[in-house]
Amino acid sequence: MAKKVLIVEDSPTVRKSLETVIHTAGHKPVSASNGKEALEILEQENHGIQIIISDINMPHMDGIALIKNLAEKDIKIPTIMLTTESSADLIRKAREYGAKGWLVKPFLGEQILATIDKLALP
Ligand SMILES: [Mg+2]
């Protein structure tokens, strides 16, 4: 089943590789380059996003601030954090705000797709 996936990532290279993996698997990627842009997309009516895959370190609004905002706005879309940071403190914080999972870069395409299959909204 095709899923609409919001990618939030400031690195054009990583963003492009995520888009390719997701698109090739038959899903529909939508991209934002920081948390602020992601919120703008999520505030649009009928955005239909079923899962969010977000980087942590980004300008303007980082991944932790994004997930905090989602919790405050009561937006219940499963969110996976994707980062080079494996700091226990960041993981704890992200989970506290409702992050459903954590993938450490460099990620494998299969890990991303398995996560989408497992966690995306129907
Ligand atoms: Mg980054």
mmCIF file with all atom_site columns, N, CA, C and O and ligand atoms in Angstrom, residues 9-11 55 57-58 105, ligand 1:
data_model
loop_
_atom_site.group_PDB
_atom_site.id
_atom_site.type_symbol
_atom_site.label_atom_id
_atom_site.label_alt_id
_atom_site.label_comp_id
_atom_site.label_asym_id
_atom_site.label_entity_id
_atom_site.label_seq_id
_atom_site.pdbx_PDB_ins_code
_atom_site.Cartn_x
_atom_site.Cartn_y
_atom_site.Cartn_z
_atom_site.occupancy
_atom_site.B_iso_or_equiv
_atom_site.pdbx_formal_charge
_atom_site.auth_seq_id
_atom_site.auth_comp_id
_atom_site.auth_asym_id
_atom_site.auth_atom_id
_atom_site.pdbx_PDB_model_num
ATOM   1  N  N  . GLU A 1 9   ? 14.723 16.967 6.359  1.00 0.00 ? 9   GLU A N  1
ATOM   2  C  CA . GLU A 1 9   ? 16.184 16.773 6.321  1.00 0.00 ? 9   GLU A CA 1
ATOM   3  C  C  . GLU A 1 9   ? 16.818 17.977 5.634  1.00 0.00 ? 9   GLU A C  1
ATOM   4  O  O  . GLU A 1 9   ? 16.385 18.341 4.547  1.00 0.00 ? 9   GLU A O  1
ATOM   5  N  N  . ASP A 1 10  ? 17.827 18.566 6.268  1.00 0.00 ? 10  ASP A N  1
ATOM   6  C  CA . ASP A 1 10  ? 18.446 19.756 5.661  1.00 0.00 ? 10  ASP A CA 1
ATOM   7  C  C  . ASP A 1 10  ? 19.532 19.421 4.633  1.00 0.00 ? 10  ASP A C  1
ATOM   8  O  O  . ASP A 1 10  ? 19.836 20.238 3.782  1.00 0.00 ? 10  ASP A O  1
ATOM   9  N  N  . SER A 1 11  ? 20.108 18.230 4.707  1.00 0.00 ? 11  SER A N  1
ATOM   10 C  CA . SER A 1 11  ? 21.146 17.878 3.740  1.00 0.00 ? 11  SER A CA 1
ATOM   11 C  C  . SER A 1 11  ? 20.503 17.443 2.419  1.00 0.00 ? 11  SER A C  1
ATOM   12 O  O  . SER A 1 11  ? 19.769 16.453 2.373  1.00 0.00 ? 11  SER A O  1
ATOM   13 N  N  . ASP A 1 55  ? 15.291 14.345 10.466 1.00 0.00 ? 55  ASP A N  1
ATOM   14 C  CA . ASP A 1 55  ? 16.650 14.565 10.955 1.00 0.00 ? 55  ASP A CA 1
ATOM   15 C  C  . ASP A 1 55  ? 16.551 15.300 12.301 1.00 0.00 ? 55  ASP A C  1
ATOM   16 O  O  . ASP A 1 55  ? 15.502 15.843 12.640 1.00 0.00 ? 55  ASP A O  1
ATOM   17 N  N  . ASN A 1 57  ? 19.515 17.505 13.593 1.00 0.00 ? 57  ASN A N  1
ATOM   18 C  CA . ASN A 1 57  ? 20.219 18.783 13.422 1.00 0.00 ? 57  ASN A CA 1
ATOM   19 C  C  . ASN A 1 57  ? 19.833 19.456 12.115 1.00 0.00 ? 57  ASN A C  1
ATOM   20 O  O  . ASN A 1 57  ? 20.163 18.982 11.039 1.00 0.00 ? 57  ASN A O  1
ATOM   21 N  N  . MET A 1 58  ? 19.103 20.579 12.252 1.00 0.00 ? 58  MET A N  1
ATOM   22 C  CA . MET A 1 58  ? 18.666 21.340 11.078 1.00 0.00 ? 58  MET A CA 1
ATOM   23 C  C  . MET A 1 58  ? 18.563 22.805 11.490 1.00 0.00 ? 58  MET A C  1
ATOM   24 O  O  . MET A 1 58  ? 18.278 23.090 12.651 1.00 0.00 ? 58  MET A O  1
ATOM   25 N  N  . LYS A 1 105 ? 22.323 7.259  11.206 1.00 0.00 ? 105 LYS A N  1
ATOM   26 C  CA . LYS A 1 105 ? 22.984 7.346  9.900  1.00 0.00 ? 105 LYS A CA 1
ATOM   27 C  C  . LYS A 1 105 ? 24.364 6.706  9.983  1.00 0.00 ? 105 LYS A C  1
ATOM   28 O  O  . LYS A 1 105 ? 25.005 6.823  11.015 1.00 0.00 ? 105 LYS A O  1
HETATM 29 MG MG . MG  B 2 .   ? 21.055 17.807 9.494  1.00 0.00 ? 1   MG  B MG 1
#
